[in-house]
Coordinates of C-alpha atoms and ligand atoms in Angstrom, one line a residue:
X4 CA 0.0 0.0 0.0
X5 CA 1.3 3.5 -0.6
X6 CA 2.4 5.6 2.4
X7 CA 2.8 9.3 1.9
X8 CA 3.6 11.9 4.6
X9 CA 2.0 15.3 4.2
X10 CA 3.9 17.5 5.9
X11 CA 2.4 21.1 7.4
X12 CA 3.3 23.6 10.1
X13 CA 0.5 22.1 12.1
X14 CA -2.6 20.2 12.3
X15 CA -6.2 21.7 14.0
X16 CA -7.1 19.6 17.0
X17 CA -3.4 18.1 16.8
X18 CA -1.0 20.1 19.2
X19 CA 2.7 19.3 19.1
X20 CA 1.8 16.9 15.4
X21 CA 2.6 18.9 11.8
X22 CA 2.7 15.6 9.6
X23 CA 0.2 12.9 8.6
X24 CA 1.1 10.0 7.8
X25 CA -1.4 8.5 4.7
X26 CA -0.7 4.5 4.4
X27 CA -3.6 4.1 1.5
X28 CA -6.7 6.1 1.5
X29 CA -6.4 6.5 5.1
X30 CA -4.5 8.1 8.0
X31 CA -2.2 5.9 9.8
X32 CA -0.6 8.5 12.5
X33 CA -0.1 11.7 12.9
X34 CA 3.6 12.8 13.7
X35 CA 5.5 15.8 15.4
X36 CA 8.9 17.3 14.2
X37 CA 11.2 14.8 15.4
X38 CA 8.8 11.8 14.2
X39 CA 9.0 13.0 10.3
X40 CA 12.4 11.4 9.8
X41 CA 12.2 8.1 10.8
X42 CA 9.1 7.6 8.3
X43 CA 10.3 9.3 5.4
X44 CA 12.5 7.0 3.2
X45 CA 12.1 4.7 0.2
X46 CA 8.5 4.1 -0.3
X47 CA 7.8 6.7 1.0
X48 CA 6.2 9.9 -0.8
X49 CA 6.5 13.5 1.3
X50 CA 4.6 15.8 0.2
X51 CA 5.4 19.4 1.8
X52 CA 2.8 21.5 2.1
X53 CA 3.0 24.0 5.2
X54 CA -0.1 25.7 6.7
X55 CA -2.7 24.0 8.9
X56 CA -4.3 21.2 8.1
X57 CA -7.9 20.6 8.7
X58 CA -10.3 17.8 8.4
X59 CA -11.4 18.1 5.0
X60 CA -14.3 20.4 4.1
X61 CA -17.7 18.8 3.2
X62 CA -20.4 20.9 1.9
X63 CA -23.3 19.5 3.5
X64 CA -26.2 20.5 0.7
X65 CA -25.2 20.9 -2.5
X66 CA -26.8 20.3 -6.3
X67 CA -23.4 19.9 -8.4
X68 CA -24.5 18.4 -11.3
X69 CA -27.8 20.8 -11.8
X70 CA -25.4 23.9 -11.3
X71 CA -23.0 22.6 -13.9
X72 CA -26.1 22.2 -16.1
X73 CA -27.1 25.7 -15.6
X74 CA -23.6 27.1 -16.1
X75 CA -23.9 27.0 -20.1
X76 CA -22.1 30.0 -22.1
X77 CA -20.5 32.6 -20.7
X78 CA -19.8 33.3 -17.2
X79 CA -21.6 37.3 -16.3
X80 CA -21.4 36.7 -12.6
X81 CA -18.7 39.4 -12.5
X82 CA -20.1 41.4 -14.9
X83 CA -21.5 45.5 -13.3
X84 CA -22.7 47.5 -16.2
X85 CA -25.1 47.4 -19.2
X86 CA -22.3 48.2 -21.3
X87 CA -20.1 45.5 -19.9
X88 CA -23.1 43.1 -20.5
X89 CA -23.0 43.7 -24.0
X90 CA -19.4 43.7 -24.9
X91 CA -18.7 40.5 -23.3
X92 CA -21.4 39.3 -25.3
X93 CA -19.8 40.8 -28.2
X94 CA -16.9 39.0 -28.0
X95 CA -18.6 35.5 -27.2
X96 CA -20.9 35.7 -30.4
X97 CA -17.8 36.4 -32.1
X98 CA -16.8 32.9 -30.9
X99 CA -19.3 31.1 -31.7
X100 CA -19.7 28.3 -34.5
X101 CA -22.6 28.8 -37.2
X102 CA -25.8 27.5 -35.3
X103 CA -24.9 27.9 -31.9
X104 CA -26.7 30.1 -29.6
X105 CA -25.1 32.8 -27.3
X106 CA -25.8 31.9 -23.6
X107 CA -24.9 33.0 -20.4
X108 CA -25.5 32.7 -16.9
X109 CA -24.9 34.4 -13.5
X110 CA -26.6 37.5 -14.7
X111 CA -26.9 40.5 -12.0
X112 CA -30.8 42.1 -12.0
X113 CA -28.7 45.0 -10.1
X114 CA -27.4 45.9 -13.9
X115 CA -31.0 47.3 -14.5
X116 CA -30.6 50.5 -11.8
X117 CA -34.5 51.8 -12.9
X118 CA -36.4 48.8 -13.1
X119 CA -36.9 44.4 -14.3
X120 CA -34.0 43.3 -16.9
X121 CA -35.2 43.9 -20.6
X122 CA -34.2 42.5 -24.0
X123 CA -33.4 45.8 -24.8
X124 CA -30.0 46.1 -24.3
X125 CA -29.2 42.9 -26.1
X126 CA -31.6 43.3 -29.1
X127 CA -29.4 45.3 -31.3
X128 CA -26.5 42.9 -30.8
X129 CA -27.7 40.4 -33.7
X130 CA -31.0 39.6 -35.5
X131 CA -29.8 36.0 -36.0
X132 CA -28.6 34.3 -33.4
X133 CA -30.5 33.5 -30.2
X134 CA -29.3 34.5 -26.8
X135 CA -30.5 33.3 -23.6
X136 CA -29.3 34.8 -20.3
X137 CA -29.4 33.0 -16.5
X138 CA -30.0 35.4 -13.9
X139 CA -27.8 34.7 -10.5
X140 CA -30.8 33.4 -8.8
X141 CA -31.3 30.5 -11.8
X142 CA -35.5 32.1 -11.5
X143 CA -35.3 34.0 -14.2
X144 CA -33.9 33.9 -18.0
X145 CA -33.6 36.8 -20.1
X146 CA -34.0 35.8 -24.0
X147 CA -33.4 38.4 -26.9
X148 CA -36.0 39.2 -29.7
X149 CA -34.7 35.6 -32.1
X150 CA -34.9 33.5 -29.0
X151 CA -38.1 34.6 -28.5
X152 CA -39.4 34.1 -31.8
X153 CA -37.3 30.5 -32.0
X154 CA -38.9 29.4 -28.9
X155 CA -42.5 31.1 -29.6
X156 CA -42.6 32.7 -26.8
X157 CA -46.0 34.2 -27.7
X158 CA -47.8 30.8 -27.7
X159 CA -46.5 29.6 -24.3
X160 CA -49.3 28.2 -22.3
X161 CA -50.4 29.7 -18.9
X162 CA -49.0 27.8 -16.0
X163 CA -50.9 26.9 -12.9
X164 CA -47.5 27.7 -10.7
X165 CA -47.5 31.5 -12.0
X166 CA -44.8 31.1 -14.1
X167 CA -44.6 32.7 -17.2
X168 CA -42.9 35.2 -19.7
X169 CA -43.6 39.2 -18.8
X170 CA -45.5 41.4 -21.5
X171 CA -44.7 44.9 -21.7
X172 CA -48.0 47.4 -22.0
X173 CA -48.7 46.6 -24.9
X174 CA -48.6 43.0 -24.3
X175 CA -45.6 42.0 -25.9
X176 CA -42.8 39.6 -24.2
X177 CA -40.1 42.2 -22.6
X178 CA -37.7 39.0 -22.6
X179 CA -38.0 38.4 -19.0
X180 CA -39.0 34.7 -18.1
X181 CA -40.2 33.7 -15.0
X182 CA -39.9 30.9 -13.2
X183 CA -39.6 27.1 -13.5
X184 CA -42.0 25.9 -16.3
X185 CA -41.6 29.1 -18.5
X186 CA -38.0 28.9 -18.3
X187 CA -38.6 25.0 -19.2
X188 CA -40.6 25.9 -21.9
X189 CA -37.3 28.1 -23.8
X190 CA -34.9 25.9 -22.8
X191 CA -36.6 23.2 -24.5
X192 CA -35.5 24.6 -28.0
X193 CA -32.1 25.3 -26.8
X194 CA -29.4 22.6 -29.1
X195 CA -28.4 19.9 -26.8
X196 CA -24.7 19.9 -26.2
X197 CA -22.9 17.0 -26.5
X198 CA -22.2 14.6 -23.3
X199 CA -18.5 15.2 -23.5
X200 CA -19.0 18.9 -22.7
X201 CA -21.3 18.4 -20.0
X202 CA -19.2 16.5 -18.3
X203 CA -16.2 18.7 -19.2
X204 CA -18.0 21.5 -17.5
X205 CA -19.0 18.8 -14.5
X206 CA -15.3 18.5 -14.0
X207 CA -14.7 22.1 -14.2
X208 CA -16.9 22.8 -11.4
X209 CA -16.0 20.1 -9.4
X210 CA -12.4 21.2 -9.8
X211 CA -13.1 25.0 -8.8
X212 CA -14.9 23.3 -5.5
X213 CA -11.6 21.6 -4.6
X214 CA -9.5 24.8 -4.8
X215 CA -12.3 26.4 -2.5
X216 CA -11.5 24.0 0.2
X217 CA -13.9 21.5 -0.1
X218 CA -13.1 17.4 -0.5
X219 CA -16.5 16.5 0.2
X220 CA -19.9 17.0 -0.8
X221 CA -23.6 15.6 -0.2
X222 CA -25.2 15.8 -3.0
X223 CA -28.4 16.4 -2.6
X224 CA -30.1 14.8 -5.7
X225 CA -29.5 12.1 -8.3
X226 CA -30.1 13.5 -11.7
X227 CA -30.3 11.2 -14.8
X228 CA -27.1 10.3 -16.4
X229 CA -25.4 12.2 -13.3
X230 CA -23.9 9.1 -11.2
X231 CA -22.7 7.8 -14.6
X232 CA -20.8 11.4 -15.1
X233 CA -19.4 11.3 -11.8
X234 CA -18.7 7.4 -13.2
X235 CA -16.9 8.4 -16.3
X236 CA -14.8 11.2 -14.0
X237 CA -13.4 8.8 -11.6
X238 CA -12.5 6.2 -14.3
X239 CA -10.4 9.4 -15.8
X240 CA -8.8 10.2 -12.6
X241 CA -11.0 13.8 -12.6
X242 CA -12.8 13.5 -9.9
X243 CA -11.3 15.6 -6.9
X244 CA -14.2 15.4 -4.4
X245 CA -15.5 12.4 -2.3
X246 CA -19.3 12.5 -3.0
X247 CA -22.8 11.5 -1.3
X248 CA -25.6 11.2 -3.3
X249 CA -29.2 11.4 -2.3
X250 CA -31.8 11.1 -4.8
X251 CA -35.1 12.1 -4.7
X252 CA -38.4 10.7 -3.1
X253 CA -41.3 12.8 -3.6
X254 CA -44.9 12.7 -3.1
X255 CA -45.8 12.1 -6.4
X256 CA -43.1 9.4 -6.7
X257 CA -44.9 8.0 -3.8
X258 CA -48.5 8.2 -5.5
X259 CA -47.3 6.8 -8.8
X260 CA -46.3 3.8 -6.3
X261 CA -42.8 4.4 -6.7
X262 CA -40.6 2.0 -4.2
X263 CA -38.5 4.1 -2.3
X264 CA -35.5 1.5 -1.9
X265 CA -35.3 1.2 -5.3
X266 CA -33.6 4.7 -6.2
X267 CA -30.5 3.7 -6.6
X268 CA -27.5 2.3 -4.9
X269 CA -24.6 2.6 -7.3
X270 CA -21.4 3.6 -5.8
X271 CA -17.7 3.9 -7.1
X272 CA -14.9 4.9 -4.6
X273 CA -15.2 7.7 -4.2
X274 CA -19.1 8.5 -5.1
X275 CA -22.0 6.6 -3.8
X276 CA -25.3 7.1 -3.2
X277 CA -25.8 7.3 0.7
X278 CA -29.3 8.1 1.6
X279 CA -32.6 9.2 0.1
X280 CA -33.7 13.2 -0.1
X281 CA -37.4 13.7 0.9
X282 CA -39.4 17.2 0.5
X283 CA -41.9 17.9 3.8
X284 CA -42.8 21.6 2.1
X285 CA -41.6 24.3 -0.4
X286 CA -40.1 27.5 0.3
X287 CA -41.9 30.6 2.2
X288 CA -40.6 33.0 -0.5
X289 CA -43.0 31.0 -2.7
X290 CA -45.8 30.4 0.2
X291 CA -45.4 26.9 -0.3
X292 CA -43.4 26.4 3.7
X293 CA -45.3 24.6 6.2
X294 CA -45.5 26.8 8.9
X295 CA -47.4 26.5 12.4
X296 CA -50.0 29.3 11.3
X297 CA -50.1 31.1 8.0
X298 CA -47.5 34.0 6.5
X299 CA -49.0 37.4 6.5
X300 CA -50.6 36.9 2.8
X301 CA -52.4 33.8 4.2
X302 CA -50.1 30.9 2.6
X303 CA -47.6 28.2 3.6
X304 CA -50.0 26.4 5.4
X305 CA -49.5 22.7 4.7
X306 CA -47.4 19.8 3.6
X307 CA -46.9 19.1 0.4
X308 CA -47.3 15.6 1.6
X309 CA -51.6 15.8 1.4
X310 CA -50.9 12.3 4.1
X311 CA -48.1 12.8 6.6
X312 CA -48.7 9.9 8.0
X313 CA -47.4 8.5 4.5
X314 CA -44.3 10.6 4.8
X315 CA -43.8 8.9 8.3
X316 CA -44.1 5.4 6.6
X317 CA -41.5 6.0 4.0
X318 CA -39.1 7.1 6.8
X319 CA -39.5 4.2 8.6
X320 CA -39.3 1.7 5.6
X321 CA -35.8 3.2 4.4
X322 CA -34.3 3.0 8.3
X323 CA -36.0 -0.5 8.4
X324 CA -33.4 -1.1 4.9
X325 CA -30.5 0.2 6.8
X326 CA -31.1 3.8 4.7
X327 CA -31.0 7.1 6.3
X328 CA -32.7 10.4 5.1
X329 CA -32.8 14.0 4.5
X330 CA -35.9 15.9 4.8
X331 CA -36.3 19.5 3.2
X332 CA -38.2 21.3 6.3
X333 CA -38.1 24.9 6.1
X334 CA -41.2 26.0 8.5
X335 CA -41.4 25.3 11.5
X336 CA -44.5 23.0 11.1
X337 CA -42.1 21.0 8.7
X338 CA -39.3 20.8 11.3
X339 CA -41.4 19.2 14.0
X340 CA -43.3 16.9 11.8
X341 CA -40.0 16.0 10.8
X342 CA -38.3 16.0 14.4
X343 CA -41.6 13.5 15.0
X344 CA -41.2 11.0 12.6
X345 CA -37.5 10.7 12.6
X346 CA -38.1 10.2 16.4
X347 CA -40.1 7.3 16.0
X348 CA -38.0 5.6 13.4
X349 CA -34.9 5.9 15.1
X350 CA -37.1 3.8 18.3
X351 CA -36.8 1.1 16.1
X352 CA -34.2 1.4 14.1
X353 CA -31.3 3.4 16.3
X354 CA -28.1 3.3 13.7
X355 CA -29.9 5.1 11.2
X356 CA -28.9 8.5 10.6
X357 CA -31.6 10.8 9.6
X358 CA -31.1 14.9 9.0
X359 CA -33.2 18.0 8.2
X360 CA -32.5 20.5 5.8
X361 CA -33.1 23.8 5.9
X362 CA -34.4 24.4 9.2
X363 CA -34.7 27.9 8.3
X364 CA -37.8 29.4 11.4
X365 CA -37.7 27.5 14.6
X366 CA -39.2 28.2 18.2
X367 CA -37.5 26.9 21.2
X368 CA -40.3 24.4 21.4
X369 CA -38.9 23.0 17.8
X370 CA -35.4 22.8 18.4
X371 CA -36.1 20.9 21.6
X372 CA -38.1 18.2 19.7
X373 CA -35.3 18.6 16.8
X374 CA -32.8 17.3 20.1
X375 CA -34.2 14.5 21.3
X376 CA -35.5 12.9 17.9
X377 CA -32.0 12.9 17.5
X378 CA -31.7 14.3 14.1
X379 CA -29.4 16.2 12.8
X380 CA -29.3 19.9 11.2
X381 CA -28.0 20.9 7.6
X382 CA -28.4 24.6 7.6
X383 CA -27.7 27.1 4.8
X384 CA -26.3 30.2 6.4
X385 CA -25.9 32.2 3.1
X386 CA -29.3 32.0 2.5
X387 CA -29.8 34.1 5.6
X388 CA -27.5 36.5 4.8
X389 CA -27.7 36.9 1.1
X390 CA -31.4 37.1 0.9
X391 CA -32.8 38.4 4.1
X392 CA -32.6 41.8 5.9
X393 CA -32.1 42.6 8.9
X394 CA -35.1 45.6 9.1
X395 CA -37.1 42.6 7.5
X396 CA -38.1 44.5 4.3
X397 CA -37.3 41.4 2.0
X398 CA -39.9 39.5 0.7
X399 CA -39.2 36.1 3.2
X400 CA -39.4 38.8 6.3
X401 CA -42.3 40.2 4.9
X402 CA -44.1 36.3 4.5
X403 CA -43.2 35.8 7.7
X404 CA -43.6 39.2 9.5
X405 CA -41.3 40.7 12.2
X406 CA -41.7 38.8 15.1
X407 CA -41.4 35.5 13.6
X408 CA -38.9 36.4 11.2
X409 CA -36.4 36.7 14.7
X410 CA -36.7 32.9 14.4
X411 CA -34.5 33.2 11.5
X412 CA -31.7 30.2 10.8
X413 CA -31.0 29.5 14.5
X414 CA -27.9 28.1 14.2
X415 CA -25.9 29.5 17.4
X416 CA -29.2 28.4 19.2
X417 CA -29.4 25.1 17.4
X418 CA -25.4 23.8 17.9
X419 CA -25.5 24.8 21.7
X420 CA -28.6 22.8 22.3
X421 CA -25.9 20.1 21.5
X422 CA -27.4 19.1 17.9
X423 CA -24.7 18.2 15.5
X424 CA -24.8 20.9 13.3
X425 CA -23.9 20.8 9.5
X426 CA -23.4 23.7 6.8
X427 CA -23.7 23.8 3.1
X428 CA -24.5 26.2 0.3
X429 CA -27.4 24.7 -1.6
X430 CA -25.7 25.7 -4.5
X431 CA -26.4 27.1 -7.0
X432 CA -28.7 28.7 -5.4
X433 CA -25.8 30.7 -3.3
X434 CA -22.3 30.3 -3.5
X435 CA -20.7 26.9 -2.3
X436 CA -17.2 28.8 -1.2
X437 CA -17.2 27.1 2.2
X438 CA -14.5 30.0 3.8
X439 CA -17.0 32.5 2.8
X440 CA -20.2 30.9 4.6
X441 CA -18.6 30.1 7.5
X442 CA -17.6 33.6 7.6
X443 CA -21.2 34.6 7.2
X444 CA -22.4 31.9 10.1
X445 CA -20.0 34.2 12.7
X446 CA -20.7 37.0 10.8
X447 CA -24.3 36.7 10.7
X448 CA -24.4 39.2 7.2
X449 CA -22.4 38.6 4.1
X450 CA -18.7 39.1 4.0
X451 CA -17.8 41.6 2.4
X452 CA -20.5 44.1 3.3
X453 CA -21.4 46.4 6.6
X454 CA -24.9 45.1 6.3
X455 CA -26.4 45.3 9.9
X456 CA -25.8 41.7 11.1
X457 CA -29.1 39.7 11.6
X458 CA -29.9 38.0 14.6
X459 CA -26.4 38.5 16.2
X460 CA -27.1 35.7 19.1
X461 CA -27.3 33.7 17.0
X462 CA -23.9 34.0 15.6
X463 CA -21.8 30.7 15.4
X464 CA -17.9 30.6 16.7
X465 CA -15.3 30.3 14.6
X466 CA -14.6 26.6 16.4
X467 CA -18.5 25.7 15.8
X468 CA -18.7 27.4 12.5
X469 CA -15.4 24.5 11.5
X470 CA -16.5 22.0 13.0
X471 CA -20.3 22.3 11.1
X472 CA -18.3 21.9 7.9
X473 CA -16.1 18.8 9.4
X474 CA -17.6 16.3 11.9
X475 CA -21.0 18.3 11.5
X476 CA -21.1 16.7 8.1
X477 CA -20.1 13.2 9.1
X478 CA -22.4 13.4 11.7
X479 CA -25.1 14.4 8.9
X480 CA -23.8 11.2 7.2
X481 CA -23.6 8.7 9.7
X482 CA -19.8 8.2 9.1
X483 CA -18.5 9.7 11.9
X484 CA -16.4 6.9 13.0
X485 CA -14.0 7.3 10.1
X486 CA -14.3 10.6 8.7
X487 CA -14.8 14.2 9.7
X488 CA -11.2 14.3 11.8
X489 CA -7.4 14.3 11.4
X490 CA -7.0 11.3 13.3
X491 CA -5.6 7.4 13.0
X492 CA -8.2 5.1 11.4
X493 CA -10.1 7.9 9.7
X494 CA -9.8 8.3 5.8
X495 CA -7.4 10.9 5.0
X496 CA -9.6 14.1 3.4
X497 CA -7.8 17.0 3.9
X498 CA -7.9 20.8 3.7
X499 CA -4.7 22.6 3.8
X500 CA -5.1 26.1 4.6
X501 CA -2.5 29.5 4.8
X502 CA -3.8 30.1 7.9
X503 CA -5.1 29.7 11.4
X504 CA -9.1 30.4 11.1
X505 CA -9.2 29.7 14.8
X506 CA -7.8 32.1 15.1
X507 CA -8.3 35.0 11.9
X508 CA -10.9 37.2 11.8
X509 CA -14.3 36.2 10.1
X510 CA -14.0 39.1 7.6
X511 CA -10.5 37.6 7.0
X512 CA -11.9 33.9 5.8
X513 CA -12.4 34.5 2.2
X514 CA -8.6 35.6 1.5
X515 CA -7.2 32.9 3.7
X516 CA -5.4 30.5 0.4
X517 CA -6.4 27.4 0.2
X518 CA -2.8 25.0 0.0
X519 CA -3.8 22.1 -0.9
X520 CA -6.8 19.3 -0.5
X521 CA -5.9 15.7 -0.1
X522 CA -9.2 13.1 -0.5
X523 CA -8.7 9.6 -0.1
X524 CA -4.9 9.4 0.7
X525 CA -3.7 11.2 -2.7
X526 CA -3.4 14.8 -3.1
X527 CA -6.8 16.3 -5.2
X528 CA -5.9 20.1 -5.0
X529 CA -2.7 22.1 -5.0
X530 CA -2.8 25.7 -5.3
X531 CA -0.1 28.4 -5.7
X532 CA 2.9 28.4 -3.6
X533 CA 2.4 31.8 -2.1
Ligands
ZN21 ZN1 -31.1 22.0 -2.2

């Protein structure tokens, strides 16, 4: 087996140790200055890093392969002006091959200073090829005059979900499209790519999550054709994060009769499918949360599941199979129902680990029942601080209204109830940058901003905020036997940082380097030598 010695200045949680010793994919010891020598020698590989080592970063909600889908074209995340807009365009139609169309993604609404985002700006740019735009928040498109005309968006159908394409005055599409099933509707005429550049992008991403840090994600989905992408990746040798896959149950998979052990169970080594991702409600942007009485417009009053008593079965049957969960509860309604079932199951079946996501509005009363069911959180802090307000003028403060909306992501109340507590970005949806949200978890507002801080109690320290992206996620998993710490026995995923972020500021995270990763015994990352 192959022993290699990664050698750093020191290792969290390790005082006096600055090497580990790899023999395989995992850690054999972990040695001090004077130990290095005598294990270094033929055979051996030393690989010498510097910096801290940490237990390796998992992201502990994440939608890889769906962001990779939506990342088509051009990259205008970093993109601030109209005029920018346009000649970055410019110079990616000029790149394109005769029948392609001119996408984009990561598109700022901010660009549009009086009002919605408008073909206008794009229209003059060319009569003959179509262009279709993402906006950041992946709820929006914006399509230019031939898109619209290619994908006849004046004959798309009304939608009972609201979704649909916005008419200007005088009734014509502006080129905004709203929303799921509209958005559907155009990118159903968009030219497939081929596989290989799907998955060329797939590795991309995957590659770009490594130098942020991470070694691990839970993947919270299983796509078609995406476990045999993540397949094809590890056969090539491209696949530099260990990953957990949970696919989908759903209501309507459960009324079409759907058996929910049969949704998959492939695995290669370093990607597997781990548990199964069930849905209790919606989102309370959308009114679709499952709160304990209803927002301020009168919505988010109910399951999704129109029998929770069936949701209860299906948990049961998959602990009963040895398979553990994760349950999308964002109201608090959701969260006990959740905390309840999981309660039961794990009475019969105790070595089942079962999580809830979200967990974004909870009483005292619900992270008390969230204890002793003994579930564990996955918690999104970004979503917090990117999309709410603290003077609760955004449209999830407004849902919920200002008293309740001080029940917002709990997560210095929720980790020092003693619940194992794990973070993640939900990207695409917000960033997946893992120094950056746990920055935002101690920070409670974005990094990078003086945005008043939101809920400040419930602020995480920096030693909670690395642990919920280390043994908060094995915990989440169920592995935390043998992963989740820089310890003997345990498989040896690493993150190799510049600096102490113990110790560092929270505004400081985000321009703390990232070193190296190591996943599985091998190294998976290495960034510049600063
Ligand atoms: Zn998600």
């Amino acid at each position: 087996m192959r022993n290699t010695v990664f050698v750093a200045d020191s290792i969290f949680g390790a005082p006096g140790k600055r090497a580990v010793l790899a023999t395989g994919s995992r850690i054999s010891t972990l040695l001090a200055d004077e130990d290095i020598r005598s294990y270094t020698g033929p055979g051996v590989d030393v690989v010498d890093i510097g910096g801290v080592v940490y237990p390796g970063f998992t992201d502990a909600h994440s939608h890889p392969s769906l962001g990779a889908d939506l990342m088509r074209g051009v990259d205008l995340s970093s993109v601030d002006s109209l005029d920018g807009l346009r000649c970055t365009l410019e110079a990616q139609r000029r790149r394109l091959r005769a029948g392609e169309w001119l996408l984009g993604w990561g598109l700022e609404y901010s660009l549009w200073s009086d009002g919605e985002p408008t073909s206008e700006v794009i229209d003059d740019l060319t009569t003959e090829v179509p262009i279709v735009l993402q906006l950041f928040d992946c709820h929006a498109l914006l399509v230019n005059r031939e898109a619209s005309r290619v994908a006849r968006i004046a004959d798309m159908p009304t939608f009972p979900s609201g979704a649909h394409a916005v008419l200007d005055a005088s009734g014509v599409p502006t080129g905004l499209i709203l929303e799921e099933q509209a958005m559907d509707y155009v990118r159903a005429v968009i030219p497939r790519e081929s596989e290989t550049a799907r998955i060329a992008r797939l590795a991309d991403l995957l590659m770009q999550m490594a130098a942020s840090g991470l070694t691990g994600v839970h993947v919270m989905d299983a796509l078609p054709g995406s476990a045999d992408a993540y397949d094809a990746l590890e056969s090539a040798g491209s696949l530099p994060l260990r990953l957990k896959l949970y696919p989908w149950f759903t209501p309507s998979m459960s009324d079409a009769g759907t058996d929910p052990l049969t949704l998959g169970s492939a695995a290669g080594r370093l990607w597997s499918h781990h548990g199964v991702k069930l849905f209790l409600d919606g989102t309370i942007d959308n009114g679709t949360a499952w709160l304990g009485s209803p927002d301020e417009l009168g919505e988010s009053r109910a399951s999704i599941w129109r029998d929770t008593d069936a949701f209860a079965a299906v948990v049961t049957e998959l602990a009963s199979a040895g398979i553990g969960t994760a349950t999308h509860a964002i109201g608090d309604a959701a969260i006990a129902w959740a905390a309840e079932t999981i309660g039961r199951a794990r009475a019969l079946y105790p070595d089942v680990t079962h999580r809830i996501e979200h967990l974004e509005v909870t009483t005292d009363a619900v992270i008390d029942a969230v204890r002793r069911s003994g579930s564990i959180a996955s918690m999104q802090p970004t979503h917090c601080t990117h999309f709410v307000a603290a003077d609760h003028t955004d449209n999830w403060s407004r849902r919920l209204g200002a008293s309740r909306s001080r029940g917002a992501w709990r997560l210095g109340s929720i980790a020092r109830s003693g619940i194992p507590l794990a973070m993640g970005s939900d990207f695409p949806i917000a960033p997946f940058a893992p120094l950056d949200i746990m920055a935002d978890s101690r920070l409670r507002r974005r990094v990078g901003t003086t945005h008043t801080p939101i809920g400040p109690h419930e602020a995480l320290s920096a030693r909670e905020a690395i642990d919920a992206f280390t043994s908060g996620p094995a915990r989440a998993a169920g592995t935390q036997t043998h992963e989740g710490r820089v310890a003997a026995g345990f498989l040896c995923d690493l993150t190799i940082l510049e600096a102490d972020i113990e110790r560092a500021s929270a505004d400081d995270l985000p321009s703390v380097g990232v070193r190296a990763t190591v996943v599985d015994g091998r190294l998976a990352y290495a960034g510049p030598r600063g």
